[in-house]
Short mmCIF file of C-alpha atoms and ligand atoms in Angstrom, two decimals:
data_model
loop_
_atom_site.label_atom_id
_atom_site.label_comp_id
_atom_site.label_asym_id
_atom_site.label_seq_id
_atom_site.Cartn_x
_atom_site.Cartn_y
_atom_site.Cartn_z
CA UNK K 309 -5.12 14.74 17.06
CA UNK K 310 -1.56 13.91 16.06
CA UNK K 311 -0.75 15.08 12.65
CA UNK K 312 2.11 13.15 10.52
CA UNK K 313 3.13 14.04 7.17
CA UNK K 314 3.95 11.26 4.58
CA UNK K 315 6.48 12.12 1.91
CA UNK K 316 6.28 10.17 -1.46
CA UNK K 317 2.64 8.39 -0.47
CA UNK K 318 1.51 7.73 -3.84
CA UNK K 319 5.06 5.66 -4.77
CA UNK K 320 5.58 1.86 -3.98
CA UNK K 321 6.51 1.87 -0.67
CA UNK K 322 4.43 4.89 0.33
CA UNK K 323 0.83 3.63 -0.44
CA UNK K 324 1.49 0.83 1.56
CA UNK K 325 3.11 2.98 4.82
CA UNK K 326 0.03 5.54 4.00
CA UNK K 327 -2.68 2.37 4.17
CA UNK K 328 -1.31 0.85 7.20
CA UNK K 329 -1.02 4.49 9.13
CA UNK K 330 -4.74 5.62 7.76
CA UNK K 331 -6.21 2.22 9.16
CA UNK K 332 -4.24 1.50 12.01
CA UNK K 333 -4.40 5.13 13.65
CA UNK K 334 -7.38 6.44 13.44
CA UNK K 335 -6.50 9.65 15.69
CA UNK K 336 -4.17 10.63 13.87
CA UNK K 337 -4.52 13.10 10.85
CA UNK K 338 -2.68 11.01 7.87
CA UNK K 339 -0.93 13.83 5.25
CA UNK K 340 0.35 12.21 1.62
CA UNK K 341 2.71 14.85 0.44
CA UNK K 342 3.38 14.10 -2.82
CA UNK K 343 4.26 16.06 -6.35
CA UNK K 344 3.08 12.70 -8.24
CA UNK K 345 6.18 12.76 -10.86
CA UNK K 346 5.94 9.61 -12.89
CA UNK K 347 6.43 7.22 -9.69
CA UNK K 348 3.30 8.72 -8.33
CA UNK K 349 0.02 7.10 -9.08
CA UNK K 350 -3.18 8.23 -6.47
CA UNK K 351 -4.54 5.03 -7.74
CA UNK K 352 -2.52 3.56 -4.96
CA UNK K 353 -4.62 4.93 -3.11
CA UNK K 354 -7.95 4.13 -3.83
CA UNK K 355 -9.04 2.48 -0.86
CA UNK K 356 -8.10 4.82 1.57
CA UNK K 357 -8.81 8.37 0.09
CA UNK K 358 -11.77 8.83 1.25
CA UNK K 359 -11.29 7.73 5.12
CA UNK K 360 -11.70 10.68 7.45
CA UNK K 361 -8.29 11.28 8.48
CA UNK K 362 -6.66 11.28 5.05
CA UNK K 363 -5.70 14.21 3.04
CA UNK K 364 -3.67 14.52 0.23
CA UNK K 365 -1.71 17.61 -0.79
CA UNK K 366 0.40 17.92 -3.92
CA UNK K 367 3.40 19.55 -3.30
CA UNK K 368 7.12 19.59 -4.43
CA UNK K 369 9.49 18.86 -1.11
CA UNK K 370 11.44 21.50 -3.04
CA UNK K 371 9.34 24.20 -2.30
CA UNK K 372 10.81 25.08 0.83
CA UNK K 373 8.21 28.17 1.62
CA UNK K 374 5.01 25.60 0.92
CA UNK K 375 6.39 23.14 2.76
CA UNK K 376 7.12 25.55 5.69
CA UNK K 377 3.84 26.89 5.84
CA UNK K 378 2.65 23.08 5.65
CA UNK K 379 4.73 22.29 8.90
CA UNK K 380 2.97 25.73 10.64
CA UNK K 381 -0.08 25.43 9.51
CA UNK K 382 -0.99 22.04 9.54
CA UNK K 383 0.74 22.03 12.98
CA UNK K 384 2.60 18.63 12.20
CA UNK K 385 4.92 16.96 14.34
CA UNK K 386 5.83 13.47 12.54
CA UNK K 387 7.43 13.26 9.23
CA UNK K 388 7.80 9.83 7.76
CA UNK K 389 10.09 10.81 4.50
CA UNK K 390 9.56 8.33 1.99
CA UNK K 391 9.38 10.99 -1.17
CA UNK K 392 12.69 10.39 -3.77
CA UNK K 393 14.01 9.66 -6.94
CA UNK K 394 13.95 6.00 -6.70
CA UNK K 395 15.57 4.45 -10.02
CA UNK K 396 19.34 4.04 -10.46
CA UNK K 397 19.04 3.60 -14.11
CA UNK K 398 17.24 6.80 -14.58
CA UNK K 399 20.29 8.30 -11.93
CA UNK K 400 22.51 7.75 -14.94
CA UNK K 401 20.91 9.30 -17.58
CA UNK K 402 20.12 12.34 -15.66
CA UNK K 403 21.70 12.77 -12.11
CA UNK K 404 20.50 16.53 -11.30
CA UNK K 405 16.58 15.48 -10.84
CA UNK K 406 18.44 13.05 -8.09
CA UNK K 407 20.53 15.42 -6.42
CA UNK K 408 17.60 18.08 -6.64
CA UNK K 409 14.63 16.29 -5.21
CA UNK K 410 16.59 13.52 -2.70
CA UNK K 411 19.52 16.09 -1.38
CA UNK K 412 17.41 19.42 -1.97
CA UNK K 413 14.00 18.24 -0.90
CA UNK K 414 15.17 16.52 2.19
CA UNK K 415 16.97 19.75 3.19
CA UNK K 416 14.14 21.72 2.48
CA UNK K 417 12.03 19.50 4.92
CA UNK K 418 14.43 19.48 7.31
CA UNK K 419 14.81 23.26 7.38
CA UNK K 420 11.30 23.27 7.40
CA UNK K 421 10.43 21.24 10.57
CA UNK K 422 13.55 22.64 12.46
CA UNK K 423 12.23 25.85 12.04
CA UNK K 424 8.11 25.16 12.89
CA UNK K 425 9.30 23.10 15.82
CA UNK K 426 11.99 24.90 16.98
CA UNK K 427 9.60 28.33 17.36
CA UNK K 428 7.24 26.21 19.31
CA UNK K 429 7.47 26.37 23.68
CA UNK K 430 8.06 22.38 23.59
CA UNK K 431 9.98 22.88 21.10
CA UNK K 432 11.01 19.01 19.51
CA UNK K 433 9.48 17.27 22.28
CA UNK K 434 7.30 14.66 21.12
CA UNK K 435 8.49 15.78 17.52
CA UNK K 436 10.70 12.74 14.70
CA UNK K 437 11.37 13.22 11.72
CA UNK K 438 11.98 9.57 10.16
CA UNK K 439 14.34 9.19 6.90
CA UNK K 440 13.75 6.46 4.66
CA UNK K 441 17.54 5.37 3.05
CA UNK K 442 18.42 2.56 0.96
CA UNK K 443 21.11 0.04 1.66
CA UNK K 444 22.80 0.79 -1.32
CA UNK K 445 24.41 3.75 0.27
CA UNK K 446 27.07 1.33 1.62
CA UNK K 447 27.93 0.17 -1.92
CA UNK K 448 28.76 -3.43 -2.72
CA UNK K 449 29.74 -6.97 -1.20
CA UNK K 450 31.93 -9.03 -2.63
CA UNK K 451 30.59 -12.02 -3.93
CA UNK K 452 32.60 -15.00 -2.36
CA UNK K 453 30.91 -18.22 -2.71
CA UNK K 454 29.37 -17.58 -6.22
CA UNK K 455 27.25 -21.05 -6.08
CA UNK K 456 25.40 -20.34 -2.47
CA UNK K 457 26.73 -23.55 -0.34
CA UNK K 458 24.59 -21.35 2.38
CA UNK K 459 27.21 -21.35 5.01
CA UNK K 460 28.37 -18.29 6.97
CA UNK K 461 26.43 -15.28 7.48
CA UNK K 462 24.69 -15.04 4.15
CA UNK K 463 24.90 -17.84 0.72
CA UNK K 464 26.61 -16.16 -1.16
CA UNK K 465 29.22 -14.30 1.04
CA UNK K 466 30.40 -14.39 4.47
CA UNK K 467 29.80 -10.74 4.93
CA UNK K 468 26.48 -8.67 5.62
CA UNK K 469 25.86 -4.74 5.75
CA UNK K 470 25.35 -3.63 9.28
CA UNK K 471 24.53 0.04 10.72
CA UNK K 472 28.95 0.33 11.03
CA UNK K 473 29.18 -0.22 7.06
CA UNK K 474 30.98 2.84 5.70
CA UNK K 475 28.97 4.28 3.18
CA UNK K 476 30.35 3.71 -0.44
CA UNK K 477 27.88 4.32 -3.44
CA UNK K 478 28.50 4.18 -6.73
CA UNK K 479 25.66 5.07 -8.38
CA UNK K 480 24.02 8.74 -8.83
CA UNK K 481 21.08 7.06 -7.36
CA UNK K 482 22.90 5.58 -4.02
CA UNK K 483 24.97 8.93 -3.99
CA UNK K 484 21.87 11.28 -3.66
CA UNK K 485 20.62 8.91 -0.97
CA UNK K 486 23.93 9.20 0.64
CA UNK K 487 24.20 12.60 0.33
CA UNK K 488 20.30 13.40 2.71
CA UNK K 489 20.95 10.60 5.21
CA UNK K 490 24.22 12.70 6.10
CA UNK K 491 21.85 15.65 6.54
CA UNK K 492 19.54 13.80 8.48
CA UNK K 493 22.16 12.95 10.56
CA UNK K 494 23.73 16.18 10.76
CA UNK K 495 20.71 17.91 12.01
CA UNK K 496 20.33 15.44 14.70
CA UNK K 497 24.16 16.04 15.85
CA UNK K 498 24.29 19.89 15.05
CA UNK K 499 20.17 21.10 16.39
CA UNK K 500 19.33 18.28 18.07
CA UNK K 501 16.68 17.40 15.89
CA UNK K 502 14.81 13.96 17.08
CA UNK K 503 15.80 12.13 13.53
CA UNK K 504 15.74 8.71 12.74
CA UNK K 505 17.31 6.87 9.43
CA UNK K 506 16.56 3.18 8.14
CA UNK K 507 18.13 1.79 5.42
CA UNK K 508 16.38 -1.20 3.81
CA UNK K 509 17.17 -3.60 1.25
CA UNK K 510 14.94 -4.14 -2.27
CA UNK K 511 11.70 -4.42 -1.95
CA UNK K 512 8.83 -6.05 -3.83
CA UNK K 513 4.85 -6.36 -3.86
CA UNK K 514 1.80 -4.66 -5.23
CA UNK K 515 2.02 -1.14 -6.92
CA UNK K 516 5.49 -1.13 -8.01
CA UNK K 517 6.37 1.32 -11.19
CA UNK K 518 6.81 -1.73 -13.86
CA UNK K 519 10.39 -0.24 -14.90
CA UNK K 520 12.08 -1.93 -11.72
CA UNK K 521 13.11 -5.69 -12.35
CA UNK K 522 10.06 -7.33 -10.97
CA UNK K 523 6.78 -5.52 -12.05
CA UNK K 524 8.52 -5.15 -15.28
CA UNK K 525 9.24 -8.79 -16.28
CA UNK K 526 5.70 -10.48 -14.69
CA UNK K 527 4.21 -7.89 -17.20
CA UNK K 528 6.93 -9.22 -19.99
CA UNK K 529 6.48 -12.52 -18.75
CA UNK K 530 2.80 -11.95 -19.50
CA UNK K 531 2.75 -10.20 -22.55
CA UNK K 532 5.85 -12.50 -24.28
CA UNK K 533 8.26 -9.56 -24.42
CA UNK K 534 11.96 -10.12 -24.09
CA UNK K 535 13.55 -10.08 -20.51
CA UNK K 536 16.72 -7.97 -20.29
CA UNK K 537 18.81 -9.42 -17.96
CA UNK K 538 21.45 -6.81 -17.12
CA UNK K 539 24.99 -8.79 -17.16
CA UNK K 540 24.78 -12.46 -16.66
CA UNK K 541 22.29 -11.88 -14.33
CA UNK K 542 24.64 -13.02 -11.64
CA UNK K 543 24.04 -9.80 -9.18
CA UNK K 544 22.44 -10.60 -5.67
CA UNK K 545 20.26 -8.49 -4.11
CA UNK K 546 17.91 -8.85 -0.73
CA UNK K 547 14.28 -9.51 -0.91
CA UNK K 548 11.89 -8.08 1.67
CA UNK K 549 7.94 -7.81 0.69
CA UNK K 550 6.83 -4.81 0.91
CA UNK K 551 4.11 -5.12 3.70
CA UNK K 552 7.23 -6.26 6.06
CA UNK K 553 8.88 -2.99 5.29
CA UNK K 554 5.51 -0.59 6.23
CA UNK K 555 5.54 -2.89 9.48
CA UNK K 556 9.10 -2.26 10.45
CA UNK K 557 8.55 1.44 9.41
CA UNK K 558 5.44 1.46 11.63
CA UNK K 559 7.53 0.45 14.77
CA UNK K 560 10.47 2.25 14.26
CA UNK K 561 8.85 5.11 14.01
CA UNK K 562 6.83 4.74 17.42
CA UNK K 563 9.02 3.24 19.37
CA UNK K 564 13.05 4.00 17.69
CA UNK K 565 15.49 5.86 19.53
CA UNK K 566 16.13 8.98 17.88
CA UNK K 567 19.75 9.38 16.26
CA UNK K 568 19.62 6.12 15.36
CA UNK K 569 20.08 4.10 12.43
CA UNK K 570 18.37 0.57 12.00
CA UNK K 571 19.06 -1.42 8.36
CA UNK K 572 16.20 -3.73 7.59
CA UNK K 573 16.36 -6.74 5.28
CA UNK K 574 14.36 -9.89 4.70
CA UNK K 575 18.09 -12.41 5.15
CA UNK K 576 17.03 -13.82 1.70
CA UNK K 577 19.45 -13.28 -1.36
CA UNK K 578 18.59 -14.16 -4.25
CA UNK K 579 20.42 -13.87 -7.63
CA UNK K 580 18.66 -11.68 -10.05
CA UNK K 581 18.60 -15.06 -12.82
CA UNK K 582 17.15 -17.24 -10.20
CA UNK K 583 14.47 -14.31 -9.60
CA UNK K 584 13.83 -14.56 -13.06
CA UNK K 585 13.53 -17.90 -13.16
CA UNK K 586 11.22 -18.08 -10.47
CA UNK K 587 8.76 -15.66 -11.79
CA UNK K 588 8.56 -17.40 -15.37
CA UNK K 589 7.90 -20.60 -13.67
CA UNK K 590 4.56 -18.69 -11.64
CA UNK K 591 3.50 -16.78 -14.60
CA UNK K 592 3.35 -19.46 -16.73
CA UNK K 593 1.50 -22.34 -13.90
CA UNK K 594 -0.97 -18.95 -13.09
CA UNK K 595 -1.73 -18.39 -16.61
CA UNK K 596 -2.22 -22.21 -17.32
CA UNK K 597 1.18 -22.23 -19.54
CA UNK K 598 3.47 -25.33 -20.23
CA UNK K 599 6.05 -25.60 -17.98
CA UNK K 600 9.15 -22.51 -18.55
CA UNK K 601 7.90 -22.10 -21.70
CA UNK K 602 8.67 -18.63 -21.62
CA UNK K 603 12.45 -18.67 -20.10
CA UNK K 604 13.24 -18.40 -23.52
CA UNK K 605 12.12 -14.81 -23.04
CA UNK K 606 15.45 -14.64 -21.25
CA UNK K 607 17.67 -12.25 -23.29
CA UNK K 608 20.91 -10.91 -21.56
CA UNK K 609 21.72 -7.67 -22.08
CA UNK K 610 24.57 -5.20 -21.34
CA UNK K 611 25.11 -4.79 -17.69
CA UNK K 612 24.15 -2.05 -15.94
CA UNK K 613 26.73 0.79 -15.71
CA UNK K 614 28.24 0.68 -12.18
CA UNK K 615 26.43 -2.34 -11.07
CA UNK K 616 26.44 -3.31 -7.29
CA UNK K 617 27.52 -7.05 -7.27
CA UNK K 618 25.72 -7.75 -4.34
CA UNK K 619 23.52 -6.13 -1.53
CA UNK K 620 22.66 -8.17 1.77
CA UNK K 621 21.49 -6.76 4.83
CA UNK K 622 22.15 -7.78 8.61
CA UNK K 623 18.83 -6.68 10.27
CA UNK K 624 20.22 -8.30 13.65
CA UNK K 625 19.89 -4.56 15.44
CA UNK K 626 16.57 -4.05 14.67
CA UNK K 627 15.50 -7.43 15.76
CA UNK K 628 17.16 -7.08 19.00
CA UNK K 629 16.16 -3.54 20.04
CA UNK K 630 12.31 -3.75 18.61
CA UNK K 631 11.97 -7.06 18.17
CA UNK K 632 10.86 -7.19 14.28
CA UNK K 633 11.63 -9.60 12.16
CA UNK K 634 9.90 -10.35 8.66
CA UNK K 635 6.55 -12.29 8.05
CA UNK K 636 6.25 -13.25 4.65
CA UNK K 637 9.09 -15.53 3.30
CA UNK K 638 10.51 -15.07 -0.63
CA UNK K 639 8.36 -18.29 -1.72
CA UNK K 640 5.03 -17.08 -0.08
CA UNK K 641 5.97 -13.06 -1.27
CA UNK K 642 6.97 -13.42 -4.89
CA UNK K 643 3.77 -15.83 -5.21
CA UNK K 644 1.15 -13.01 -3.76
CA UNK K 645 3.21 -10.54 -6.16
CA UNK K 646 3.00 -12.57 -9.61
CA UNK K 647 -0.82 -13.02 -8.57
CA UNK K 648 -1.73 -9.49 -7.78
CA UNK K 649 0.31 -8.56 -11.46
CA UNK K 650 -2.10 -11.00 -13.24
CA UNK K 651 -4.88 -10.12 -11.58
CA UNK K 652 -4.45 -6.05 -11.86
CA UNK K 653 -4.22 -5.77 -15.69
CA UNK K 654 -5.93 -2.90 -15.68
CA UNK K 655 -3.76 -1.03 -13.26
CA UNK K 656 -0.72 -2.48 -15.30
CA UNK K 657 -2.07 -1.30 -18.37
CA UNK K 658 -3.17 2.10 -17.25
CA UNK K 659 0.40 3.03 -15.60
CA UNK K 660 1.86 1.58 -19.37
CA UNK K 661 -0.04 3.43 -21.32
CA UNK K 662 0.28 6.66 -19.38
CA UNK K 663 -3.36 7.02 -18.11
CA UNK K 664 -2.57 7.39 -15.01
CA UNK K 665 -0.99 10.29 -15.56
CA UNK K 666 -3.24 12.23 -17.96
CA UNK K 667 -6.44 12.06 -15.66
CA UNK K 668 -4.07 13.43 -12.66
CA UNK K 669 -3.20 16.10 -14.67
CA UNK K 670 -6.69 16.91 -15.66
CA UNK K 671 -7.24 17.26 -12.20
CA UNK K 672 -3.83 18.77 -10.95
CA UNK K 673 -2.35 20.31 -13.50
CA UNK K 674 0.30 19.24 -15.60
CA UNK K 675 3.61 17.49 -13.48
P1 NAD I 9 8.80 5.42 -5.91
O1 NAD I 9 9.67 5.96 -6.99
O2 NAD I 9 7.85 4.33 -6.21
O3 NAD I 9 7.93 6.62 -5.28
C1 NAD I 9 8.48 7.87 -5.01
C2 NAD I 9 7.34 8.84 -4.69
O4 NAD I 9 7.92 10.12 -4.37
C3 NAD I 9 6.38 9.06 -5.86
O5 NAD I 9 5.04 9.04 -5.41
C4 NAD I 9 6.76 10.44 -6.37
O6 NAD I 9 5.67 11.14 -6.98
C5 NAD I 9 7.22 11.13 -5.09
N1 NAD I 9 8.15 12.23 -5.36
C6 NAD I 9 9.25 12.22 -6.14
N2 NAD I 9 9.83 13.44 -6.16
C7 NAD I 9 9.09 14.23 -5.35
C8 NAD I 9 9.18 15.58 -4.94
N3 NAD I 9 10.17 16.39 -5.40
N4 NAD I 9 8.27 16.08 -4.06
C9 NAD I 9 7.26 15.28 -3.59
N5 NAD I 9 7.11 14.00 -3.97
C10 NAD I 9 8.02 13.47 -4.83
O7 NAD I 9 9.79 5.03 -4.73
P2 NAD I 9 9.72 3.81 -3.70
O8 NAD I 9 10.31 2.62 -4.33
O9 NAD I 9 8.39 3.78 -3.10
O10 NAD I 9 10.78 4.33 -2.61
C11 NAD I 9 10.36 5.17 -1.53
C12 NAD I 9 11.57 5.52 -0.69
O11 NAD I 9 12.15 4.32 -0.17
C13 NAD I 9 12.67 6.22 -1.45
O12 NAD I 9 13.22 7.20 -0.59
C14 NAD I 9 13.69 5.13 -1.74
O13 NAD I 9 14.99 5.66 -1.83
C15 NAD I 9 13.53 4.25 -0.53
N6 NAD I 9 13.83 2.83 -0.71
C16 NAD I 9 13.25 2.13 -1.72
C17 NAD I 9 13.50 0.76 -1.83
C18 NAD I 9 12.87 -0.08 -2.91
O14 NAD I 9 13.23 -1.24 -3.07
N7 NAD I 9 11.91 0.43 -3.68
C19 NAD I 9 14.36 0.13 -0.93
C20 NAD I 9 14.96 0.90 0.09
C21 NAD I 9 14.66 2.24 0.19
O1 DAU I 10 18.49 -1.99 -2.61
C1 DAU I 10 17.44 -1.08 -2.48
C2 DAU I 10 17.15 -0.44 -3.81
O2 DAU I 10 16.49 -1.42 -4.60
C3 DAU I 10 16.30 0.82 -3.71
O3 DAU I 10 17.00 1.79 -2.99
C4 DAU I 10 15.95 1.35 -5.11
O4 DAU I 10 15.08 2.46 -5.01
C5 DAU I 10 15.25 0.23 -5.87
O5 DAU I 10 14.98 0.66 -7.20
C6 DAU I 10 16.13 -1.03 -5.90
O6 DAU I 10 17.31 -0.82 -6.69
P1 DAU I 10 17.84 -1.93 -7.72
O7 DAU I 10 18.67 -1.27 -8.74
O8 DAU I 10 18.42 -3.08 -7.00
O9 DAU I 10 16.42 -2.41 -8.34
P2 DAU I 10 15.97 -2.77 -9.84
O10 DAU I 10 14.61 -3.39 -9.74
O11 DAU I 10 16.18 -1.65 -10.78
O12 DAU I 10 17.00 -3.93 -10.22
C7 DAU I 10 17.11 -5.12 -9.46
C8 DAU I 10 18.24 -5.94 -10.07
O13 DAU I 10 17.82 -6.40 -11.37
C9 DAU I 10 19.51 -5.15 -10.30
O14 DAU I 10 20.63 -5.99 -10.07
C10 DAU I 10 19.45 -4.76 -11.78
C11 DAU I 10 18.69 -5.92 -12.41
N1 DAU I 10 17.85 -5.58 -13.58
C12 DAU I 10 16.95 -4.55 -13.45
C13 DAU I 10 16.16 -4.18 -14.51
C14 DAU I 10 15.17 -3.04 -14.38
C15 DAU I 10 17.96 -6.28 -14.75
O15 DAU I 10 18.77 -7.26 -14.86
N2 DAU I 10 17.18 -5.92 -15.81
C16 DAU I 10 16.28 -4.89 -15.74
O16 DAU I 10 15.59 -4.59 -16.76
#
C-alpha cells in the first residue's frame, strides 16, 4: 500500500484533493497533514474521515524532526504539498507567518523526504514530491483592452502567463510562494529530487475561508452587509472551480514529468465588478429577491496595497502533454458555488462565529 502525504488537507483546495484521493484510490493510505491554523476546518472533511485509508495527523510542516520521523515512519513516498499561508491581505499585515510556514515549512519537508528517501536502497525511485504554487508568482499583466472586445489570446489583454514567465511578485503573499517553488526547484536540480511544481490561477467552490472575495460577499450578499470592492473593482483575475483543479492535480501527479512545471487556469477572466455583479444577481433569484436589489450593497473601497492588475493563465502545456482541460465553465461553477453558500448556513455560520475552531481545540489543543 502506497502511502501519500497531503499538506494543508483541511484548507479549500485540500479537502477537495484529500476527497478525490481517499475515494478514487482505495490502496493507497491517504495522510492529511495539517496544523489547522484558522484556514483549517476538519469539517471539510466530514465525509471522508472515517474511510479506511484516511488518517489525519496534526502537525506543523515547521517541525522539521516530526515531520522527519513522519516521512520514516509512515514510510511515505508521495507528497502532494498543498499546506500555506494563503491570503495576500493578511501577507501585508504580517509577512513573517508567510515567510515562516510557505518558505520554512516547504524546506523542512523537503529536507525531510530527501533525507527518508535518500537513506532508502531505491532511493527516489518511484518517490514525487508535488508543489502546489500560485500564478501570482509571475506578478501582473498589463491590462490592454480594458472593455474585453475578446480578441487575441485572452479579453482583456493580448498576453497570457506561461511556464517561461519570469517570476515577479509583489506581494508578501506571492513572494513567499516564490521564494519555496525556487526550493522545489532547486532540490530537483541540486539532489535530484523527483519534484514537480504547478502554478494555478484563483480558484472558487465549496469550503472556501469566507475572507477571500467570493465566500465572503455570497455571505454579504446574503446577510445585506456592504461589499468592499477593493479599487474600482477593475482587477482581472482567472476563474477555475475548484473540482477542475483536484482533477488536474490528480493527473499531474500520476502521470507529470518530474522537474517540470505545468500552470493551470480555467481561460476565463473575469473582472472582479462583473464577479460581483454576477453573484448579486444569483443570490438574490436563489433567495427569491427582486431583481439586483442588493448591488446597492456595492461599496468601493480603498484598493488593495500592491494590487496585481490582472492574472491570466495559458494552460496550453498542460493540455498538450496530459491532455486536461477544465469541465465546469464560469456560468455553470459560480452557480453550484452561490447554491452550496445558501444551502450550508450552518457551515458559514460556524466558521463566522469561530466554532469551528473552539471544538478543534477541545479536541487538539489550542492552535
Ligand atoms: P487555505 O488557506 O484554505 O488552506 C491552507 C491549509 O494549510 C489550512 O488547512 C491550514 O490549516 C494549513 N496550514 C497552514 N499553515 C500550516 C503549517 N505551518 N503546517 C501545516 N498546515 C498548515 O489555502 P488554499 O486556498 O486551499 O490553498 C492551498 C494551496 O494552494 C496553497 O499553497 C496556495 O498557495 C495554493 N493556491 C491557492 C489558490 C486559491 O485560489 N485558493 C490558487 C493557486 C494556488
Ligand atoms: O491567483 C491565485 C491566488 O488567488 C491564490 O494564490 C491565493 O491563495 C488566493 O487567495 C487568490 O488570491 P487573490 O488575492 O486573487 O484572491 P482574493 O479572493 O483575496 O481576491 C480576489 C480579487 O478580489 C482581488 O483582485 C482582490 C479583490 N477583493 C478581495 C476581497 C477579499 C476585493 O475587491 N474585495 C475584497 O474584500
Amino acid at each position: 500500500m502506497k502511502t501519500i502525504v497531503i499538506t494543508g488537507g483541511a484548507g479549500f483546495i485540500g479537502n477537495h484533493v484529500v476527497r478525490l484521493f481517499v475515494n478514487k484510490y482505495p490502496d493507497y493510505r491517504i495522510i492529511n497533514v495539517d496544523k489547522l491554523t484558522y484556514a483549517g476546518n476538519l469539517a471539510n472533511l466530514k465525509d471522508v474521515e472515517h474511510s479506511p485509508n484516511y488518517e489525519f495527523r496534526r502537525i506543523d510542516i515547521c517541525d522539521f524532526d516530526t515531520v522527519y520521523s513522519l516521512m520514516r515512519d509512515e514510510q511515505v513516498s508521495g507528497i502532494v504539498h498543498l499546506a500555506a499561508e494563503s491570503h495576500v491581505d493578511r501577507s501585508i499585515k504580517d509577512p513573517f507567518s508567510f515567510a515562516q510556514t510557505n518558505v520554512m515549512g516547504t524546506l523542512s519537508l523537503l529536507q525531510s523526504a530527501r533525507m527518508y528517501w535518500e537513506s532508502l536502497p531505491e532511493k527516489y525511485d518511484g518517490k514525487n514530491f508535488y508543489h502546489i504554487s500560485t500564478d501570482e508568482v509571475y506578478g501582473a499583466l498589463i491590462l490592454n483592452r480594458p472593455d474585453g472586445d475578446g480578441h487575441g489570446n485572452g479579453p482583456y489583454g493580448d498576453d497570457l502567463f506561461t511556464e517561461e514567465n519570469k517570476y515577479m511578485p509583489h506581494s508578501p503573499y506571492s513572494a513567499s510562494k516564490a521564494s519555496s517553488d525556487h526550493f522545489v526547484r532547486a532540490f530537483h536540480d541540486t539532489y535530484g529530487m523527483p519534484t514537480i511544481i504547478t502554478n494555478c490561477s484563483n480558484n472558487y467552490g465549496p469550503y472556501q475561508f469566507p475572507e477571500k472575495l467570493i465566500p465572503l460577499f455570497i455571505n454579504n450578499i446574503r446577510n445585506r452587509k456592504p461589499l468592499p470592492v477593493y479599487g474600482k473593482g477593475e482587477n482581472v483575475r482567472d476563474w477555475l472551480y475548484v473540482e477542475d483543479h483536484a482533477r488536474a492535480i490528480d493527473l499531474i501527479f500520476h502521470n507529470g514529468i518530474p522537474g517540470e512545471t505545468y500552470n493551470i487556469g480555467g481561460f476565463n477572466e473575469k473582472k472582479n465588478i462583473d464577479v460581483v455583479k454576477t453573484m448579486v444577481k444569483i443570490v438574490d433569484r436563489l433567495l427569491g429577491r427582486a431583481e439586483n436589489e442588493d448591488e446597492n450593497l456595492i461599496t468601493f473601497v480603498t484598493d488593495r496595497a500592491g494590487h496585481d492588475l490582472r492574472y491570466a493563465i495559458d494552460a496550453s502545456k498542460l493540455n498538450r502533454h496530459l491532455g486536461w482541460k477544465p469541465q465546469v465553465n464560469f456560468d455553470e461553477g459560480i452557480e453550484l458555488t452561490v447554491k452550496w453558500y445558501l444551502d450550508n448556513e450552518e457551515w458559514m455560520n460556524n466558521v463566522t462565529s469561530g466554532d469551528y475552531q473552539r471544538y478543534y481545540e477541545s479536541m487538539y489543543g489550542k492552535r
